[in-house]
mmCIF file of C-alpha atoms in Angstrom:
data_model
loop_
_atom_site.group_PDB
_atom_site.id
_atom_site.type_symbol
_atom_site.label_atom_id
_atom_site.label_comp_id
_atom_site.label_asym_id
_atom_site.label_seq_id
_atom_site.Cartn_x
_atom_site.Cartn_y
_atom_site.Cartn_z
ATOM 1 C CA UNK A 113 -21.050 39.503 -28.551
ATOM 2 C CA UNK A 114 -23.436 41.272 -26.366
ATOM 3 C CA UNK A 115 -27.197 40.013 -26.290
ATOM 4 C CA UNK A 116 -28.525 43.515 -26.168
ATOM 5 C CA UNK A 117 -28.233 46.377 -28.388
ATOM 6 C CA UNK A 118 -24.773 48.529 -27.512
ATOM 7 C CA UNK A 119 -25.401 51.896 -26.007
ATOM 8 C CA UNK A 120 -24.727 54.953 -27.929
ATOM 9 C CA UNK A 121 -24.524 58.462 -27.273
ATOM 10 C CA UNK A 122 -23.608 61.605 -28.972
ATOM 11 C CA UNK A 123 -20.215 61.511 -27.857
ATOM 12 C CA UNK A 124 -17.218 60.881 -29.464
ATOM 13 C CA UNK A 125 -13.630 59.903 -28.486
ATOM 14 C CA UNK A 126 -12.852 63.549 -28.621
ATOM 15 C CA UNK A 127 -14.935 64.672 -26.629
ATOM 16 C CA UNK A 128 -14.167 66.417 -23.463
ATOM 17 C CA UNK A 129 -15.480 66.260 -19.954
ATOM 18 C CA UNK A 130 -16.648 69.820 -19.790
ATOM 19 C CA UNK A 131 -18.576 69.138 -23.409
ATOM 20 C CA UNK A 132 -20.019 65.867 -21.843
ATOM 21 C CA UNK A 133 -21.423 68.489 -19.310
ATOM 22 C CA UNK A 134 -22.736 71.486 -21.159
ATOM 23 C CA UNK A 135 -26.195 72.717 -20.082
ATOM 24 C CA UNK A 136 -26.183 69.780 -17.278
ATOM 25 C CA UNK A 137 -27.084 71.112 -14.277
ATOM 26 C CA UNK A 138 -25.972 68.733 -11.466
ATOM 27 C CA UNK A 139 -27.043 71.584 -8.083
ATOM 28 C CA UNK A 140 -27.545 69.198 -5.566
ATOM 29 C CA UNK A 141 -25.868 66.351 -6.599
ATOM 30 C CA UNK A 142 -23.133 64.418 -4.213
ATOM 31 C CA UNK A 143 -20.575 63.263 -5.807
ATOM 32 C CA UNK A 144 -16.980 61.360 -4.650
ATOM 33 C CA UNK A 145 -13.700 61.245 -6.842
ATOM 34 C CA UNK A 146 -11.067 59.109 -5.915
ATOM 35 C CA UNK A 147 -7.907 59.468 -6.468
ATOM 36 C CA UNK A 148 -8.405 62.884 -7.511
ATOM 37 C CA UNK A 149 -5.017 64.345 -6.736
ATOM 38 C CA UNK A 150 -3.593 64.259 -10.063
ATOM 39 C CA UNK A 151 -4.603 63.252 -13.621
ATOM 40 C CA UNK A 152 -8.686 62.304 -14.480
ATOM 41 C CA UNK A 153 -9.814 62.720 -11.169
ATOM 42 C CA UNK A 154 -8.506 66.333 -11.032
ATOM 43 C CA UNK A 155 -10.551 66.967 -14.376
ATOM 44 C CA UNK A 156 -13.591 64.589 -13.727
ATOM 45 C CA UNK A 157 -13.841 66.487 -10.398
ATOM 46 C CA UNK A 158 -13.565 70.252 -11.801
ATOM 47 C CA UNK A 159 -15.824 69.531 -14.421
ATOM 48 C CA UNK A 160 -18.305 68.307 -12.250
ATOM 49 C CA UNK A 161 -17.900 70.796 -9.920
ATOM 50 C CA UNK A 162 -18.013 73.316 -12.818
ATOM 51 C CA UNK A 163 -21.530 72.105 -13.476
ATOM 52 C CA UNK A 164 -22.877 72.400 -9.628
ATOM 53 C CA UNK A 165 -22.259 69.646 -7.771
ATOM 54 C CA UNK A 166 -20.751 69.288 -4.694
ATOM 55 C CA UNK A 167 -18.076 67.008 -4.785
ATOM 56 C CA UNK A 168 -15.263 65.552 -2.184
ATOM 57 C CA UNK A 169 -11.741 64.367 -3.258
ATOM 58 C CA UNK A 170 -11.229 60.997 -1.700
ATOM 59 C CA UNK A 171 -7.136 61.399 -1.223
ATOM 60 C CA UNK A 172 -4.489 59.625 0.055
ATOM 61 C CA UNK A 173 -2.581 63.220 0.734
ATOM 62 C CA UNK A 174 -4.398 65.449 1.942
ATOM 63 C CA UNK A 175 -1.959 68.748 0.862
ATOM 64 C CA UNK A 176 -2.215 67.684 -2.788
ATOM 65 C CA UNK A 177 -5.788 67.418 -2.786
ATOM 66 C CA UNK A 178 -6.343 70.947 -0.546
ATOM 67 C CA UNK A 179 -4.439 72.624 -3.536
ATOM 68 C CA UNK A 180 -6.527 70.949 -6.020
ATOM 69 C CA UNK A 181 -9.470 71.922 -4.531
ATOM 70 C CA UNK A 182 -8.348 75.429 -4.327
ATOM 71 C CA UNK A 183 -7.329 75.348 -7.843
ATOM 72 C CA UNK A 184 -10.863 73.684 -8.977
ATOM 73 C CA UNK A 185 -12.956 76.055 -6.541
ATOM 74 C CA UNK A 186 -11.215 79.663 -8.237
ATOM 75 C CA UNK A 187 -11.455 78.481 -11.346
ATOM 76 C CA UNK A 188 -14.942 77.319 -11.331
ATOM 77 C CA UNK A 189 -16.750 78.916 -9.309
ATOM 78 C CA UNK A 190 -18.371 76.176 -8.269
ATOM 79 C CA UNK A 191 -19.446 74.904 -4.582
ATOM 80 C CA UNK A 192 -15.751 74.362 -3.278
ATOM 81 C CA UNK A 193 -14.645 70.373 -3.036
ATOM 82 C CA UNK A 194 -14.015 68.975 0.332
ATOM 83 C CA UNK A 195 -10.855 66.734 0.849
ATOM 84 C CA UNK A 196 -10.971 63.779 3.084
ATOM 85 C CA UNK A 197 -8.369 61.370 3.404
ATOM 86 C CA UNK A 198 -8.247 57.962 2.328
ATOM 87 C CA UNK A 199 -6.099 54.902 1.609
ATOM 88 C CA UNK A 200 -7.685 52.344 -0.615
ATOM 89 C CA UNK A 201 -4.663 49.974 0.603
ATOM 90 C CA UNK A 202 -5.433 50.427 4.185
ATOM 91 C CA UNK A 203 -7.962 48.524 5.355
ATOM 92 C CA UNK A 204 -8.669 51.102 8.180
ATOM 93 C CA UNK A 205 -8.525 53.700 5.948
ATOM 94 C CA UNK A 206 -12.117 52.812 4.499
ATOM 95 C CA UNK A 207 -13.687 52.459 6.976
ATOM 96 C CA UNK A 208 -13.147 56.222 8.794
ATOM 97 C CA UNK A 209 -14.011 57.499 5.226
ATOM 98 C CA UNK A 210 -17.202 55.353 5.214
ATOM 99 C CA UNK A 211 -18.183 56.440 8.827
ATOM 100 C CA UNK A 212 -17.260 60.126 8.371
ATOM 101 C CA UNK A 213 -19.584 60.288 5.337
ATOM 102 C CA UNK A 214 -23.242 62.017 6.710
ATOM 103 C CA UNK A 215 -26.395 62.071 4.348
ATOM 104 C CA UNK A 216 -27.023 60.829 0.321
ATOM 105 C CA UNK A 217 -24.818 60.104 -2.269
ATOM 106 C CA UNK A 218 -25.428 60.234 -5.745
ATOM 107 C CA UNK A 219 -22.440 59.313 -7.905
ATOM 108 C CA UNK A 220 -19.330 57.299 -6.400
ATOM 109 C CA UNK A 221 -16.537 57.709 -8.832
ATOM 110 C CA UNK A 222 -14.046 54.823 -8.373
ATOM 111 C CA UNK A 223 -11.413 56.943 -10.186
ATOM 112 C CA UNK A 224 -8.335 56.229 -8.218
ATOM 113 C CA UNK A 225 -5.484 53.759 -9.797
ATOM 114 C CA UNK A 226 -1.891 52.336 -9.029
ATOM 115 C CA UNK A 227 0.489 50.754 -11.136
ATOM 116 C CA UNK A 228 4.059 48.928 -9.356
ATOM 117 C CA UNK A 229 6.793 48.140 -11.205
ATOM 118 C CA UNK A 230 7.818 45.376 -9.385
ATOM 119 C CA UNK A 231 5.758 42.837 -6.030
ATOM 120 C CA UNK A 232 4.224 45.001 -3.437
ATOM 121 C CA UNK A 233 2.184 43.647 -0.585
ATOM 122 C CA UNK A 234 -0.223 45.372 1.650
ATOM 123 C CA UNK A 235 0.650 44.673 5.856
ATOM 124 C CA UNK A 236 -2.173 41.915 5.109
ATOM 125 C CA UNK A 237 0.116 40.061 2.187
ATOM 126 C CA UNK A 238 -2.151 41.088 -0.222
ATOM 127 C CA UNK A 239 -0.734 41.983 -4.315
ATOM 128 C CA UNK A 240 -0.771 45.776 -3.714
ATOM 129 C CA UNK A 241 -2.548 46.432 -7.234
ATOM 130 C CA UNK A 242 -5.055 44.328 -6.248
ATOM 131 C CA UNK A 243 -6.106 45.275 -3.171
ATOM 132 C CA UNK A 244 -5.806 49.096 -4.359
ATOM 133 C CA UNK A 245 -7.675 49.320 -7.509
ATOM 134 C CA UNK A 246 -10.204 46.635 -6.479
ATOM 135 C CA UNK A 247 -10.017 45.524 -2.995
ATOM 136 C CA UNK A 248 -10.124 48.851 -1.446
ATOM 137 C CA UNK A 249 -12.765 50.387 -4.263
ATOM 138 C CA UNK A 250 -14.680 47.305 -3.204
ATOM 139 C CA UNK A 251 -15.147 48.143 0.361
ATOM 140 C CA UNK A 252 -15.473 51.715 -0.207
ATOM 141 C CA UNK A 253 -18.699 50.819 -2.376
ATOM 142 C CA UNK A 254 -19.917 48.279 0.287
ATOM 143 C CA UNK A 255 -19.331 50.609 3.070
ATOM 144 C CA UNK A 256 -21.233 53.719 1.175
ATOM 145 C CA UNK A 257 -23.881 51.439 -0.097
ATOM 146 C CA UNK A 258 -27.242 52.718 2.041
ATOM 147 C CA UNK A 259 -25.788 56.433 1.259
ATOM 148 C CA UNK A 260 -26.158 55.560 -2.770
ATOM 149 C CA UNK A 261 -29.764 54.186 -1.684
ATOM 150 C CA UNK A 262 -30.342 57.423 -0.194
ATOM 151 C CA UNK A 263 -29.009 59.350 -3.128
ATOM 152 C CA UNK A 264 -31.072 57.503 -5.205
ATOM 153 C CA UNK A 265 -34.194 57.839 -3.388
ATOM 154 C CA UNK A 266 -33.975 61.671 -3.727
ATOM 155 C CA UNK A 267 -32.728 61.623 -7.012
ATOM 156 C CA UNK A 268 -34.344 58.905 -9.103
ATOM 157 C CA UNK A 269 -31.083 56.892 -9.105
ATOM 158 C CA UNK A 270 -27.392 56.613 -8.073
ATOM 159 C CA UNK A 271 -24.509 55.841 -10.096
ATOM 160 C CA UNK A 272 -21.112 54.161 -9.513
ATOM 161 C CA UNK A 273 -18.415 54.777 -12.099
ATOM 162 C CA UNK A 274 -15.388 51.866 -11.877
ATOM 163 C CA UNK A 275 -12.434 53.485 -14.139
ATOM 164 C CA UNK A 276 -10.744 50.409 -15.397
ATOM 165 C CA UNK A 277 -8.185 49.839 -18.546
ATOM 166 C CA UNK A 278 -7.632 48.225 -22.207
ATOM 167 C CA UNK A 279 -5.107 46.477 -20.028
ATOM 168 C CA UNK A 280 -7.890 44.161 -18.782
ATOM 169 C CA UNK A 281 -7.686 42.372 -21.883
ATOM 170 C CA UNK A 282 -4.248 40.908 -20.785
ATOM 171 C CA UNK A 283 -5.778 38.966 -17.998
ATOM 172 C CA UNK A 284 -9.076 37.551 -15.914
ATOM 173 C CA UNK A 285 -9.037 36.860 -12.359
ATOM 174 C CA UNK A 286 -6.639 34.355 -11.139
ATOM 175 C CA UNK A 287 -8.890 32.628 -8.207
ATOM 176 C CA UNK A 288 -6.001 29.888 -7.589
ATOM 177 C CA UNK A 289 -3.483 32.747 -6.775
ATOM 178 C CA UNK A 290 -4.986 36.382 -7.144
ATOM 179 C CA UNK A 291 -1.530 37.475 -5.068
ATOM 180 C CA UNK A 292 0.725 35.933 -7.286
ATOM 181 C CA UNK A 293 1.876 33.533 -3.436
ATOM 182 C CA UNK A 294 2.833 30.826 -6.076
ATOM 183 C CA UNK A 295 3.306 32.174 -9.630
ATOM 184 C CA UNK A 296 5.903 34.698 -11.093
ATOM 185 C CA UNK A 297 5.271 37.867 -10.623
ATOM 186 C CA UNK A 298 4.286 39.707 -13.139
ATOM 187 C CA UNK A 299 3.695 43.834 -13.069
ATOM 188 C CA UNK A 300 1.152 43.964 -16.327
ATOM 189 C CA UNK A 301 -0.807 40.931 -15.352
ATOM 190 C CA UNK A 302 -1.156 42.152 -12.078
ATOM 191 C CA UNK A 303 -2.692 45.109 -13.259
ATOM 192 C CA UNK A 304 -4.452 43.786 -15.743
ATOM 193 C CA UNK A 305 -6.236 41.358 -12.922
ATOM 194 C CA UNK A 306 -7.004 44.412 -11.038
ATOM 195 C CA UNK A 307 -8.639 46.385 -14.378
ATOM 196 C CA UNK A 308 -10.573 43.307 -15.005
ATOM 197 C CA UNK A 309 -11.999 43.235 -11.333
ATOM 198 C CA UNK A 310 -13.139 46.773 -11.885
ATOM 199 C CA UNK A 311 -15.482 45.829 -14.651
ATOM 200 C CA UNK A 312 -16.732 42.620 -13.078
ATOM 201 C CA UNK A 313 -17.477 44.681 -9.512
ATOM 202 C CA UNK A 314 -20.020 47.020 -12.034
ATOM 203 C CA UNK A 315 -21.574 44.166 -12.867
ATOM 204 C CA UNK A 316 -22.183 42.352 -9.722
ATOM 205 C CA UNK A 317 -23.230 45.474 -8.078
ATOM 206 C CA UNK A 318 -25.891 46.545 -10.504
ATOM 207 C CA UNK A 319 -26.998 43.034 -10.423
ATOM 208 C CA UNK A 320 -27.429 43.129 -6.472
ATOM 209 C CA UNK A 321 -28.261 46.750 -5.849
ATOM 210 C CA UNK A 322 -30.202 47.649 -8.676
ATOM 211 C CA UNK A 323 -33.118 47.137 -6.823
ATOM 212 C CA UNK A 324 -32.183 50.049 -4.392
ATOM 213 C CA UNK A 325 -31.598 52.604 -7.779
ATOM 214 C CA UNK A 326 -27.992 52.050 -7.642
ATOM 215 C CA UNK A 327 -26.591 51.283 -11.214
ATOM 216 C CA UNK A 328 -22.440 50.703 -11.801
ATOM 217 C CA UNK A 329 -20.958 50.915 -15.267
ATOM 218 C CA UNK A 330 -17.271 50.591 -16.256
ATOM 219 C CA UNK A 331 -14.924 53.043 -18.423
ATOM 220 C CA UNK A 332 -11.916 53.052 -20.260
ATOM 221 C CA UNK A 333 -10.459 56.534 -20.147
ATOM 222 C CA UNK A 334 -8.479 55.428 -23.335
ATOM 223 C CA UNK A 335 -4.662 56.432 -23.796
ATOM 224 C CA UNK A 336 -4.151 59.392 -21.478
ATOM 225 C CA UNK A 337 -0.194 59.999 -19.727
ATOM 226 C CA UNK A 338 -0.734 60.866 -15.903
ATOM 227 C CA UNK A 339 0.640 60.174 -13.166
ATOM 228 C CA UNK A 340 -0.130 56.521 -13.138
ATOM 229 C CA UNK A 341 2.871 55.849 -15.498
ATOM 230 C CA UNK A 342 5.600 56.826 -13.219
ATOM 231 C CA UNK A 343 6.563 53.827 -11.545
ATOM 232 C CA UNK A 344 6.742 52.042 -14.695
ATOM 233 C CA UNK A 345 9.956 49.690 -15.445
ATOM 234 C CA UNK A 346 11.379 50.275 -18.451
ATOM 235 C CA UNK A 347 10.068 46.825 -19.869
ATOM 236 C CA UNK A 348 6.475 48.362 -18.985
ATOM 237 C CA UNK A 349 7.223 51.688 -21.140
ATOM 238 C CA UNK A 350 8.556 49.623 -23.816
ATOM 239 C CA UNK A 351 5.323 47.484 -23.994
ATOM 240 C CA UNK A 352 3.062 51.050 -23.589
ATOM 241 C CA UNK A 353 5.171 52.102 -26.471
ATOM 242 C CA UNK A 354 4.778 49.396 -28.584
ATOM 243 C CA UNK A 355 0.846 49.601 -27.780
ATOM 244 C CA UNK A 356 0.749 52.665 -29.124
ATOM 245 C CA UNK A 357 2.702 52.217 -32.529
ATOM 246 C CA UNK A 358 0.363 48.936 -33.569
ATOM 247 C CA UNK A 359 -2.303 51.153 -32.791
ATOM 248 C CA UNK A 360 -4.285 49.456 -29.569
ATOM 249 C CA UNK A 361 -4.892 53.550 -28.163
ATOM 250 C CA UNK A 362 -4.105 57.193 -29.755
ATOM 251 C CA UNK A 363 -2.884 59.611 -26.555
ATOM 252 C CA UNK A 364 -5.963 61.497 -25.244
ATOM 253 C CA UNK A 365 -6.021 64.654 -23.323
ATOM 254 C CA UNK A 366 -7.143 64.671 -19.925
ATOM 255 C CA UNK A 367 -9.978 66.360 -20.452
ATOM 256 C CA UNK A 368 -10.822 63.771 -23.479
ATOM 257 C CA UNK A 369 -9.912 61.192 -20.702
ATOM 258 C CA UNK A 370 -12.199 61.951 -18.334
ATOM 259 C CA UNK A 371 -15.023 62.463 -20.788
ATOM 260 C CA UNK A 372 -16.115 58.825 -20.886
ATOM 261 C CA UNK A 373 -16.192 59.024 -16.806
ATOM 262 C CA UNK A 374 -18.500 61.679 -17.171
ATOM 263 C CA UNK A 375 -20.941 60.020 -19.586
ATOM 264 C CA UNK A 376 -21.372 57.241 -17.351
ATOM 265 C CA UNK A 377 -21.762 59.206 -14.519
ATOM 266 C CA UNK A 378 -24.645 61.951 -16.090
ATOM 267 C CA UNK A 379 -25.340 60.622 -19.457
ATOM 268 C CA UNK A 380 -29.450 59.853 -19.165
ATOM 269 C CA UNK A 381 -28.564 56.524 -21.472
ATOM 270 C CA UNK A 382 -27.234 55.098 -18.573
ATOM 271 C CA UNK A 383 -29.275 56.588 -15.907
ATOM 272 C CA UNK A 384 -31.358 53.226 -14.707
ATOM 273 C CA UNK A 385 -29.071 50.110 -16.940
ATOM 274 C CA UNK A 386 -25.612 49.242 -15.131
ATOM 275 C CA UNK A 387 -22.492 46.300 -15.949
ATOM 276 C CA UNK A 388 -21.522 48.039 -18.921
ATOM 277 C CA UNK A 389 -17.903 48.651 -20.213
ATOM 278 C CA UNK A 390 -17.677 51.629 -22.083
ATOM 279 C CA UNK A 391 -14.823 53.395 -24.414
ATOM 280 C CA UNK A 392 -14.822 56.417 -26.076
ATOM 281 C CA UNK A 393 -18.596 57.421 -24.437
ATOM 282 C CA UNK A 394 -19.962 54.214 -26.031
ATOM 283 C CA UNK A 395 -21.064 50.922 -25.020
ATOM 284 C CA UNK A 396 -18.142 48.712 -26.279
ATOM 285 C CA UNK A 397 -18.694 45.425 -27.803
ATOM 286 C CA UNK A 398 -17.652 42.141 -26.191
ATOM 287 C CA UNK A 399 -15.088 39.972 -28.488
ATOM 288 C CA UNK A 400 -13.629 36.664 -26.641
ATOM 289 C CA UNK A 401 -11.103 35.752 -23.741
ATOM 290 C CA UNK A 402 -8.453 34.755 -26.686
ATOM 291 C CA UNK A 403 -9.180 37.781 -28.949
ATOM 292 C CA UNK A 404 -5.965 40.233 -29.351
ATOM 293 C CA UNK A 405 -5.974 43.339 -28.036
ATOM 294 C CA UNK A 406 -4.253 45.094 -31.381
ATOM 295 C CA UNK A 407 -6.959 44.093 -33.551
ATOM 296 C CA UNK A 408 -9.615 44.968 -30.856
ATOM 297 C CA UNK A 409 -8.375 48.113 -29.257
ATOM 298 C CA UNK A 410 -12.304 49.374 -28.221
ATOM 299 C CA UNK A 411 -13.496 46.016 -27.372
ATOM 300 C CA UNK A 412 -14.078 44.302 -23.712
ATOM 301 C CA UNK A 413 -13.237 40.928 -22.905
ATOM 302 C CA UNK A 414 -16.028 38.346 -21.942
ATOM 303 C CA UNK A 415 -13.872 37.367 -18.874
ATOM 304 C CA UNK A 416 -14.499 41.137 -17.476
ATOM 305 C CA UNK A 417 -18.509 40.977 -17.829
ATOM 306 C CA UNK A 418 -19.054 37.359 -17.007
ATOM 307 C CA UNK A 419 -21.944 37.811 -14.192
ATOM 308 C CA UNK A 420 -20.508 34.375 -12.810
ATOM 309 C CA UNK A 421 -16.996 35.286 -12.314
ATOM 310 C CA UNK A 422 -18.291 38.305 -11.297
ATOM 311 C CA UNK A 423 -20.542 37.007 -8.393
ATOM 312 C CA UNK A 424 -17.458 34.506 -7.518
ATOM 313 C CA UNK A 425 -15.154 37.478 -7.542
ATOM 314 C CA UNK A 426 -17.716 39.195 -4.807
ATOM 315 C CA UNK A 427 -17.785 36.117 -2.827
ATOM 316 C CA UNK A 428 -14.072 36.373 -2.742
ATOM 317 C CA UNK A 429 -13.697 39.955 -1.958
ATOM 318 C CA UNK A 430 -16.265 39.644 0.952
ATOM 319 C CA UNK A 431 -14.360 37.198 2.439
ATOM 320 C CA UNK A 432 -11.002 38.722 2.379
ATOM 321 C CA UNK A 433 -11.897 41.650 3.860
ATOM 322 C CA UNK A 434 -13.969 39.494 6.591
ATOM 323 C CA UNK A 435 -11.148 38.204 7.574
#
C-alpha cells in the first residue's frame, strides 16, 4: 500500500470537467492537449479553454482539430485553441512540434491514446502502441522540458498530466521484449504495457524534474466510449464487455471522463507532489502485481509506480530514441 497518506479532493467520480473548473481562473496559463481531436481531449481542452487558458491541440490531422477548435472557441468564448500537427509515432514528428513551440508552458496534457487490434510497427520496428502512447509522449515531454521550467518559473509550478488506463493492471513492462520481436502478440497486453509506461514516466519525471517545479501525475479517465474503441477485434469488445458486467468500470460521460484530467492538472492538492495515479479525482491506492483487477477496479498496480522500473524504463526510452 502506499507509504503516504492518499490524496483526496472534493471530487467525485461524477464529477465533470467543467465542475472541476468552476471559479478557476486559468488567464495566462499554457496549456497542450494531445490527441484532442475526438473524445477527452476535445472536453479537457474546451473546459480549459472555457476557464481562460490558452491552449493548443497537439493533432495528428490537422482538419479535425481546426473544426474542434472552432467548435470549442464559439462555444466558449474563450481565447481560441491553436492546432499544430503532430505524430506521436513519428519520430520526426516531435521534434518540429518541440522546435515550433516559443515561450513557457504550464500544463502538458499527455491525453492522446491508440489501441490496434492486431501487430503494428512503426518504420523503426517498434510495437505501434508502444511507441504511441509512451514512446512518442516520452519525447514530447523531454523535448518541452526547459518550456515547463519556464512555465513554472512564472507560475509557481508546471504540471504534466499522463492519461493512462485500468488496463495497466493486465501487464508491467516487458524489458526482454517490449515489441513483442519474440513473444505472441497480444493486442490487450500491448496496451496494457503502454498504460503502465504512462504511470511509471509520471513518476520518473517528478522524481528528476521536480527540482525545476515540474510535477507529473497519472489518471484513469475511468469507463468512457470514444473513439479509442474502434479498432477493437471482436475478442477485445467481448473482454470490455465482460469488464463491465463483473463490475471493474461503470460507463462515464466524457465530461465525467475528463474530470480526473482536470484535477490533476488545476487541483491545488497536487500543485507541488507528482508520481501519483489517480481515479475518480482521488489518489488511488496501490494493491499488488498479482491482485485482480475485478475485485480492485480503483486500485493501481505496484508494477506502474515502482520508481526502479520506472528509472529503468527511462533509461530504456532514452536510448531508443538515441538511436
Amino acid at each position: 500500500m502506499a507509504a503516504h497518506p492518499l490524496i483526496s479532493t472534493p471530487f467525485t467520480a461524477s464529477t465533470t470537467a467543467e465542475e472541476v473548473l468552476r471559479d478557476v481562473d486559468l488567464a495566462g496559463v499554457r496549456a497542450i492537449v494531445t490527441g484532442a481531436s475526438s473524445g477527452l481531449g476535445v472536453e479537457t481542452a474546451r473546459a480549459l479553454t472555457a476557464a481562460g487558458a490558452e491552449v493548443t491541440l497537439a493533432v495528428r490531422n490537422t482538419t479535425a482539430g481546426a473544426a474542434v477548435a472552432e467548435t470549442i472557441a464559439r462555444s466558449t468564448g474563450g481565447i481560441p485553441p491553436r492546432v499544430v500537427r503532430l505524430d506521436l509515432a513519428d519520430r520526426s514528428s516531435v521534434p518540429r512540434f518541440v522546435d515550433a513551440w516559443r515561450g513557457p508552458l504550464h500544463l502538458l496534457i499527455n491525453n492522446a491514446g491508440l489501441v490496434t487490434g492486431g501487430l503494428e510497427r512503426t518504420q523503426e520496428g517498434w510495437e505501434l502502441q508502444f511507441a504511441t502512447n509512451h514512446l512518442g509522449h516520452f519525447a514530447l515531454a523531454a523535448g518541452l522540458h526547459d518550456a515547463l521550467a519556464l512555465g513554472a518559473a512564472d507560475r509557481d509550478g508546471a504540471r504534466i498530466v499522463s492519461v493512462s488506463s485500468t488496463a495497466h493492471m493486465r501487464s508491467g513492462i516487458d524489458f526482454d521484449d517490449p515489441h513483442f520481436e519474440r513473444r505472441d502478440y497480444d493486442p490487450q497486453i500491448a496496451y496494457a504495457q503502454s498504460k503502465t509506461a504512462n504511470s511509471l514516466f509520471a513518476v520518473e519525471a517528478t522524481r528528476r524534474w521536480a527540482p525545476d517545479g515540474i510535477v507529473a501525475n497519472t489518471v484513469n479517465p475511468g469507463g468512457v466510449a470514444t473513439g479509442l474503441q474502434r479498432n477493437f477485434t471482436p475478442e477485445q469488445r467481448e473482454s470490455l464487455d465482460a469488464a463491465e458486467a463483473a463490475g471493474v468500470f461503470t460507463y462515464k460521460t466524457v465530461e465525467q471522463g475528463a474530470a480526473t484530467t482536470v484535477v490533476a492538472a488545476v487541483a491545488p492538492e497536487f500543485a507541488h507532489t507528482g508520481g501519483h495515479y489517480l481515479d475518480d479525482a482521488q489518489e488511488a491506492y496501490t494493491v499488488p502485481d498479482d491482485a485482480d483487477l475485478a475485485q480492485h477496479p480503483h486500485g493501481v498496480k505496484q508494477w506502474a509506480l515502482d520508481p526502479a522500473t520506472a528509472e529503468r524504463l527511462w533509461a530504456v526510452s532514452t536510448d531508443l530514441l538515441r538511436a
